[in-house]
Coordinates of C-alpha atoms and ligand atoms in Angstrom, one line a residue:
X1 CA 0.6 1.5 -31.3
X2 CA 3.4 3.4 -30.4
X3 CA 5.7 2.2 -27.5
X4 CA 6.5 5.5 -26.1
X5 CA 4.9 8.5 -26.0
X6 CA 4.5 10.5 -29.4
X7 CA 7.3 13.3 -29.5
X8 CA 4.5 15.9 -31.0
X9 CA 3.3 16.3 -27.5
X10 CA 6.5 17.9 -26.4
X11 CA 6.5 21.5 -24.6
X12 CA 3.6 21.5 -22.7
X13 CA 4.4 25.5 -22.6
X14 CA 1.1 27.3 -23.6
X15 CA -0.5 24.1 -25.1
X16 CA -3.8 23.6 -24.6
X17 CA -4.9 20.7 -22.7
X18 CA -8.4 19.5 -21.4
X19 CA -7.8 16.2 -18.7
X20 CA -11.2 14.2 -19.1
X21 CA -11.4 12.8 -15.3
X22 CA -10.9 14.8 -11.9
X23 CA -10.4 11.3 -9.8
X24 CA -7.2 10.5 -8.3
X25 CA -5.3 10.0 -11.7
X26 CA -6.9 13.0 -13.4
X27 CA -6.5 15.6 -10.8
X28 CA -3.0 14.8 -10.4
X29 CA -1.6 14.4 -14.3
X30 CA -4.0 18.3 -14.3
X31 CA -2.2 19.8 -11.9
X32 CA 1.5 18.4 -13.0
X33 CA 0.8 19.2 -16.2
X34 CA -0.4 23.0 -15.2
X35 CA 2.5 23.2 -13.6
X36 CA 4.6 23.3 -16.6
X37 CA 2.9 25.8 -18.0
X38 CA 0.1 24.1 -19.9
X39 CA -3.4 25.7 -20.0
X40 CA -5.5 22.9 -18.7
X41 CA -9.1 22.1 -18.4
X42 CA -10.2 19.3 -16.0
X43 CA -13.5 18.3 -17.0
X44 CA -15.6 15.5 -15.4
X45 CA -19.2 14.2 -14.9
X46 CA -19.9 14.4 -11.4
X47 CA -18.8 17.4 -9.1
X48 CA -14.8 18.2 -8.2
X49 CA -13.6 16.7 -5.2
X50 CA -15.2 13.6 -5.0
X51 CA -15.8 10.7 -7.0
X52 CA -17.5 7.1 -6.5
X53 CA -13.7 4.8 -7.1
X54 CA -11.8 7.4 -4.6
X55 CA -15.4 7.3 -2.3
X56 CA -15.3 3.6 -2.2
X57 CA -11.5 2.9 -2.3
X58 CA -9.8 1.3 0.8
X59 CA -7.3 3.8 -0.3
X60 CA -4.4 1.4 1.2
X61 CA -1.3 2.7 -0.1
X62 CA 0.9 -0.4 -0.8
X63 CA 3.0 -2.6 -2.9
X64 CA 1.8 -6.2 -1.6
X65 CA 1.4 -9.1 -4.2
X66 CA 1.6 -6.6 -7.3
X67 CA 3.0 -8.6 -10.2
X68 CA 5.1 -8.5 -12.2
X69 CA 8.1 -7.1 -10.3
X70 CA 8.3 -3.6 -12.3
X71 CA 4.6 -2.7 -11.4
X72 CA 5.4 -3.5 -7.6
X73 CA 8.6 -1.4 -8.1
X74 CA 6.2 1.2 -9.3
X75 CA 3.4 0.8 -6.7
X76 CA 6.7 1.2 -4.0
X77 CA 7.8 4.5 -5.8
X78 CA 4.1 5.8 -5.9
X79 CA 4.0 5.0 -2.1
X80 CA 7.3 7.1 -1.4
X81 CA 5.9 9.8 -3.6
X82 CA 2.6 10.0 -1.0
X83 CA 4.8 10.1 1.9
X84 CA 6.9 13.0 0.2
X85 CA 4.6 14.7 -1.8
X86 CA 1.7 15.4 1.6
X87 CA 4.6 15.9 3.5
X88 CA 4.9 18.9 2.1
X89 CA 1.7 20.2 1.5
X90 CA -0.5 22.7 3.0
X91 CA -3.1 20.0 2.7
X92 CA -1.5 16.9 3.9
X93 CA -3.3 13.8 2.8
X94 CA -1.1 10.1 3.2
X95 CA -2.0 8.7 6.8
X96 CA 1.4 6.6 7.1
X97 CA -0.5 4.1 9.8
X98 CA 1.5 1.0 9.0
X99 CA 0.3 -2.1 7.8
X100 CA 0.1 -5.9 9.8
X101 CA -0.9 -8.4 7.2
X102 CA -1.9 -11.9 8.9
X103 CA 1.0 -10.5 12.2
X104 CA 3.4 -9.1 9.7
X105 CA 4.4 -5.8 9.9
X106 CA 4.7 -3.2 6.9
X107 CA 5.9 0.3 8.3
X108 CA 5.7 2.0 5.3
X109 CA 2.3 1.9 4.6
X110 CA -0.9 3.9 4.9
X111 CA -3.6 4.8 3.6
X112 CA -4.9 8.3 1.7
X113 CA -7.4 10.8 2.3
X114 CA -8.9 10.9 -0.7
X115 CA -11.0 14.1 -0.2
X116 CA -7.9 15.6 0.8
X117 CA -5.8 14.4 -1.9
X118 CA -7.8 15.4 -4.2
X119 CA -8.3 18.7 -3.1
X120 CA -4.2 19.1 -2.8
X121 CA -4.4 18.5 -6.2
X122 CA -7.4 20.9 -7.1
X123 CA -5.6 23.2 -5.3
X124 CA -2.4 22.7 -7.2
X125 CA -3.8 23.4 -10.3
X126 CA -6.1 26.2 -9.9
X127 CA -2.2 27.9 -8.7
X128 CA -0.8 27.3 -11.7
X129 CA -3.6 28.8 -13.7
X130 CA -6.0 25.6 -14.6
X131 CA -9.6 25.8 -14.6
X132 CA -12.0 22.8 -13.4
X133 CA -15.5 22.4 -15.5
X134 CA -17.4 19.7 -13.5
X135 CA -21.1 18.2 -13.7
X136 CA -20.0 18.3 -17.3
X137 CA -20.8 14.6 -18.9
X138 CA -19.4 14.1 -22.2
X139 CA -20.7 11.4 -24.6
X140 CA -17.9 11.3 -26.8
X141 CA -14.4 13.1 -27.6
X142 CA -16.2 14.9 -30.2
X143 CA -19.1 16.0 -28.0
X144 CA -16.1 17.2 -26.1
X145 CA -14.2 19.1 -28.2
X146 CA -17.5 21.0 -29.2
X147 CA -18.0 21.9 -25.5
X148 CA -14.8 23.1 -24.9
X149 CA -13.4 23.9 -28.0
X150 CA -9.9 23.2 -29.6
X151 CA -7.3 21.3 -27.9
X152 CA -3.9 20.1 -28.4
X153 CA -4.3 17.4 -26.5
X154 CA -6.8 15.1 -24.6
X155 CA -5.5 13.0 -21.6
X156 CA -8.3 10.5 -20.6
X157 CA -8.4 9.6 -17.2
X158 CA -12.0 8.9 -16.9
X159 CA -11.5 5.6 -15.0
X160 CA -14.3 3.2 -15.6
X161 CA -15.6 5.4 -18.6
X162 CA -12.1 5.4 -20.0
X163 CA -13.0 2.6 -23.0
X164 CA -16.0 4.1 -23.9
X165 CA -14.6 7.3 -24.6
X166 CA -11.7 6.3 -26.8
X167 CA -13.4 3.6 -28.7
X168 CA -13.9 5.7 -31.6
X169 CA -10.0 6.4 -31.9
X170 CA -8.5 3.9 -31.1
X171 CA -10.6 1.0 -31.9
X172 CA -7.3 -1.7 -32.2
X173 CA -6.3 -1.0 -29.0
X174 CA -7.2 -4.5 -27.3
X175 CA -6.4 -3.5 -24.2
X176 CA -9.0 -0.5 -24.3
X177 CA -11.4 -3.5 -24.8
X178 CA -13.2 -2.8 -21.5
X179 CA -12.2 -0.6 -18.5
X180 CA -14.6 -1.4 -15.9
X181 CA -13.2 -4.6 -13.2
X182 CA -15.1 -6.2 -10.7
X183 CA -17.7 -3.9 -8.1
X184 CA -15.9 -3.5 -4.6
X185 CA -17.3 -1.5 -1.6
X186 CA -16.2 0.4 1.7
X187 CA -18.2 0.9 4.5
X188 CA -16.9 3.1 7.2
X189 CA -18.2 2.6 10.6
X190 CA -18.6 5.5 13.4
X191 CA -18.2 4.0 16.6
X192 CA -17.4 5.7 20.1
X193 CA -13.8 4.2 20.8
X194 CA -12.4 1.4 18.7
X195 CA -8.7 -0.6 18.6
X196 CA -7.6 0.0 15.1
X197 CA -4.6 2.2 14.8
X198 CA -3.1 0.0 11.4
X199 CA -4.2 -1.2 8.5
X200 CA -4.9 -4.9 9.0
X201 CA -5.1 -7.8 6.7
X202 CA -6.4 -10.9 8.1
X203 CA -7.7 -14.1 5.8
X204 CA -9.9 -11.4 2.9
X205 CA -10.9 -9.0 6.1
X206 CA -9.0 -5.5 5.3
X207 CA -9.9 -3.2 8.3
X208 CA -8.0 0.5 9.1
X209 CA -8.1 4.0 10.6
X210 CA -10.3 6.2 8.7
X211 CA -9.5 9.5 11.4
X212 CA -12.4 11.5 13.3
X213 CA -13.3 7.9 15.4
X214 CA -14.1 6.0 12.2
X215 CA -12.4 2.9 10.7
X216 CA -12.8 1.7 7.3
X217 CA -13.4 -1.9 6.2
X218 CA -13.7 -4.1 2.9
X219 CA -14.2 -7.6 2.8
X220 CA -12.9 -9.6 -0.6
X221 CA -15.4 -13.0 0.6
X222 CA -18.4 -10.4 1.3
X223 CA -17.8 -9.0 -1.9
X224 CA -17.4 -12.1 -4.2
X225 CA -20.8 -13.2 -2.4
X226 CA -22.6 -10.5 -3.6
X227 CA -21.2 -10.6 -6.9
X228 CA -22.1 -14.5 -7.3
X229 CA -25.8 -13.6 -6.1
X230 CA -26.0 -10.4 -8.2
X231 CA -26.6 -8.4 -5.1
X232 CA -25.3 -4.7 -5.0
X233 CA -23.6 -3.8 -2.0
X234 CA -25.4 -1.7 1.0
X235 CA -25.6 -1.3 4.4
X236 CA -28.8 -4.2 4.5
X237 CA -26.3 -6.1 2.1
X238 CA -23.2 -5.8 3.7
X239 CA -23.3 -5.3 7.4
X240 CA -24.5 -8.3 9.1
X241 CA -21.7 -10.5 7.8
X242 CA -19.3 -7.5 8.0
X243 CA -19.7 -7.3 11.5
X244 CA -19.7 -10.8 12.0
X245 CA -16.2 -11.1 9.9
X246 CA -14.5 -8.1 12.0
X247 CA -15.9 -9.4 15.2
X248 CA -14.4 -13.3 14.3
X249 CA -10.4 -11.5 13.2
X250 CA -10.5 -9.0 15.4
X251 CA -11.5 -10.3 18.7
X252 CA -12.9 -7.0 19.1
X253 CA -17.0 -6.4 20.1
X254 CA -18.2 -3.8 17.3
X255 CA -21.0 -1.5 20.1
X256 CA -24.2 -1.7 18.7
X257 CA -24.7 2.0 18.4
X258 CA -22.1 1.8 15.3
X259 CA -23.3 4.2 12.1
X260 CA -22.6 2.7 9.5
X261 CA -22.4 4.1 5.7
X262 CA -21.3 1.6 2.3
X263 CA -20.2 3.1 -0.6
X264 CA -19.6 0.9 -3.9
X265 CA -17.7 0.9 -6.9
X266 CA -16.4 -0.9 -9.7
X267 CA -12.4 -1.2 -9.9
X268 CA -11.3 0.7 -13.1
X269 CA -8.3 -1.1 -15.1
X270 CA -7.5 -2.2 -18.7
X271 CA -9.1 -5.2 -20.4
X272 CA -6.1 -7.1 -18.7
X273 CA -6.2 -6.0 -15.6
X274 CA -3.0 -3.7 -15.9
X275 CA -2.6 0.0 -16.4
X276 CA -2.6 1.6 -19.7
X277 CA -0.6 4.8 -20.3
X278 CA 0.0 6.8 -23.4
X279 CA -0.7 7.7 -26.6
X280 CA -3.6 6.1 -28.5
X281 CA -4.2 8.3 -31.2
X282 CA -1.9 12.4 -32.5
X283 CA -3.8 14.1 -30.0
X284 CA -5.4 11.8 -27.5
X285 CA -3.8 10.0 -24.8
X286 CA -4.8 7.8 -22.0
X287 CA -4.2 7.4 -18.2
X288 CA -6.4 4.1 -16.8
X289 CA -4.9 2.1 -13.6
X290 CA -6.2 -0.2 -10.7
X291 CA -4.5 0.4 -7.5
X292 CA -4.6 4.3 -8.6
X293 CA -4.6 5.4 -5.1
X294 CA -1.1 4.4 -4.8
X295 CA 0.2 5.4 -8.0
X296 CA -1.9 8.5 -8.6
X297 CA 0.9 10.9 -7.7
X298 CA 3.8 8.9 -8.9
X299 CA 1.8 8.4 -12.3
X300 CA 1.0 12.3 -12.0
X301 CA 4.4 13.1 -12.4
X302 CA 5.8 10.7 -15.0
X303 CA 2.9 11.1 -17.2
X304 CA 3.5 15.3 -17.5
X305 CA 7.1 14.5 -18.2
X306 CA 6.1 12.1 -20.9
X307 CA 4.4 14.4 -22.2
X308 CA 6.9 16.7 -22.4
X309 CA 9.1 14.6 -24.7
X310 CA 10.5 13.3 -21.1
X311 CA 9.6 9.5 -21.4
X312 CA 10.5 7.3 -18.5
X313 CA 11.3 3.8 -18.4
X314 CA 9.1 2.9 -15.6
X315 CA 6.0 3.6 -18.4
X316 CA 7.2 1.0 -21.1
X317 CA 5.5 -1.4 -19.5
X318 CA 2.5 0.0 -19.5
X319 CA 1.8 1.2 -22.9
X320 CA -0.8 1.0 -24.7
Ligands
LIG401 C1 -13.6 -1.1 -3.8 C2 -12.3 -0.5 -4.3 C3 -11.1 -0.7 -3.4 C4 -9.9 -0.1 -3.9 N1 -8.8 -0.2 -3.0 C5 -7.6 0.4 -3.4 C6 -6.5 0.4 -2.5 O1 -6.6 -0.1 -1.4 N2 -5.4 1.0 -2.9 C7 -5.3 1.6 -4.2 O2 -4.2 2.1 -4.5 N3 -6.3 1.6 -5.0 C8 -7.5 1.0 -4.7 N4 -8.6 1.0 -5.5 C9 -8.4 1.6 -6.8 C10 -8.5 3.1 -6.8 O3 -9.4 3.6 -5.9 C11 -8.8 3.6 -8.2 O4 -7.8 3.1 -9.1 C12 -8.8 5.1 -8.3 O5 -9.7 5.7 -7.4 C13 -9.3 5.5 -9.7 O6 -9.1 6.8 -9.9 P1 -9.3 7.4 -11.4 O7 -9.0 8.9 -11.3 O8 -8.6 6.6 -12.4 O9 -10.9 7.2 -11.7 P2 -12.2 7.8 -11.0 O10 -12.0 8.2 -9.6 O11 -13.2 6.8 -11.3 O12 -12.5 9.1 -11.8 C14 -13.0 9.1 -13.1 C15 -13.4 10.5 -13.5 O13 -13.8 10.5 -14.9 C16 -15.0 11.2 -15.0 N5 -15.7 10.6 -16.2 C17 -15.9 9.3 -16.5 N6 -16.6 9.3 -17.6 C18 -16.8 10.5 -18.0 C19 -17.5 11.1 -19.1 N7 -18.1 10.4 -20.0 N8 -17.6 12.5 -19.2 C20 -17.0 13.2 -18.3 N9 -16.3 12.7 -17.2 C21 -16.3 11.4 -17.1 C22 -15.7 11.0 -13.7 O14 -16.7 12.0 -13.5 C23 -14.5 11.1 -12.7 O15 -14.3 12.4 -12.4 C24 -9.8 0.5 -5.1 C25 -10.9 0.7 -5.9 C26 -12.2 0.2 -5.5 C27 -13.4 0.4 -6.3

């Protein structure tokens, strides 16, 4: 496969695109690539604005124990590009909280917004002309093109439905193998007052801020339980030992009138575990990443450059 991006993609100028995937990687590589003058259609199977990875992300915005040392060099530009890019938004969406993992401190971190993020980006590229077709389910890239028509190009960024999509073109591309990782959840618990003004990392336990009196939580133990017993996560499923974990790191009392919501998803990434991005066949090229909260808006911009004959190092690595 080729080991940068093919040069026939050049001058996005008055190409037609259609970006398969309005989640955190999707929305942004639509609205970058709108932006340079591309007519793009963001198409994806559920409604805009939402989706179930950026629902049950933790949404922590960070560069800790990503290996090797270019993909942690990556995940630290993606977090300066958050701080940056909602900075200057009209809809600001990077909560820079700070992070403490077991009593260290991280100032740069934070975590995202993803409703907001995303519709930043939604917002973005309806301005620069794109259209959004959601509720729109494709089965394939040819049932795709016969929905919307002809295309220059095709950017997948369909997370966890990435490899089913593609398998037809690019059926050598062992990476593409699979593009679905292990399930992970979020619950988000309402309580009247609570202590957590940082993200916080303690032994598995990952707790934070999650605005209007809410903080978020995910537990890596809880979850690998559930996965060894085959159990899907949920309030009943989750909860109990939840609460127990919080109560045991935090030395804080969670009240008892807490409302609590879980919401669960599986972690989208390459057969290997890494990012994939660029070109797997002429006209179809692919966008896949774990930790895509934090790179979405770094990867957002590098991708609409590649694509414009504009190939940055930082994407070598990650090719298909
Ligand atoms: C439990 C959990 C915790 C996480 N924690 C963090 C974290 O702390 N920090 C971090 O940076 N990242 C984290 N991540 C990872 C991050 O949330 C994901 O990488 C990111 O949300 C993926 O975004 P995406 O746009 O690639 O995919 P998605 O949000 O999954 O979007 C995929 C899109 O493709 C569309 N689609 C798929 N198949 C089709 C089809 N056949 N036809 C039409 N449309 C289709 C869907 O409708 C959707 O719009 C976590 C993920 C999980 C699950």
């Amino acid at each position: 496969m080729t080991s940068t991006a093919r040069r026939d993609h050049a001058a996005l100028a008055r190409r037609r695109v259609v970006v398969v995937g309005a989640g955190v990687v999707g929305a942004c590589v639509a609205a970058r690539i709108a932006e340079r003058g591309a007519d793009v259609v963001l198409l994806a199977a559920e409604p805009a604005g939402s989706t179930e990875a950026s629902r049950a992300s933790f949404a922590w915005v960070n560069d800790h124990g990503k290996e090797p040392a270019s993909y942690r060099r990556l995940n630290a530009d993606g977090r300066r590009r958050h701080a940056e890019r909602s900075a200057a938004h009209d809809i600001p969406w990077f909560i820079r909280t700070g992070a403490e993992i077991d009593g260290v401190l991280y100032p740069d971190d934070g975590y995202v917004d993803t409703a907001a993020f995303l519709a930043a980006q939604l917002a973005d590229l309806r301005s620069a002309g794109g259209t959004v077709r959601d509720a729109t389910p494709v089965a394939s890239l040819e049932h795709l093109r016969g929905l919307v028509g002809p295309a220059d190009l095709i950017v997948v960024a369909a997370g966890t439905g990435t490899a089913a999509l593609v398998a037809a073109v690019s059926p050598r591309v062992q990476r593409l193998s699979s593009s679905a990782g292990d399930d992970g959840f979020l619950a988000r618990i309402e309580v009247d007052g609570h202590p957590i003004d940082r993200i916080r990392s303690v032994a598995g336990l990952q707790v934070r801020p999650d605005g209007d009196g809410r903080i978020a939580a995910q537990s890596l133990r809880i979850e690998a339980d559930l996965r060894d017993a085959g159990v899907t996560a949920s309030v009943d499923t989750v909860w109990p030992a939840l609460r127990d974990e919080i109560e045991h790191a935090l030395g804080w009392r969670v009240p008892a009138a807490a409302r609590v919501r879980v919401d669960h998803a599986a972690r989208p990434h390459a057969a290997d575990g890494m990012p994939l991005v660029g070109a797997v066949a002429d006209d179809v090229y692919v966008a896949l990443t774990h930790s895509g909260v934090t790179l979405a808006p770094l990867l957002g911009e590098l991708i609409a450059r590649d694509l414009d004959g504009d190939a940055d190092p930082r994407l070598v690595p990650l090719r298909p």
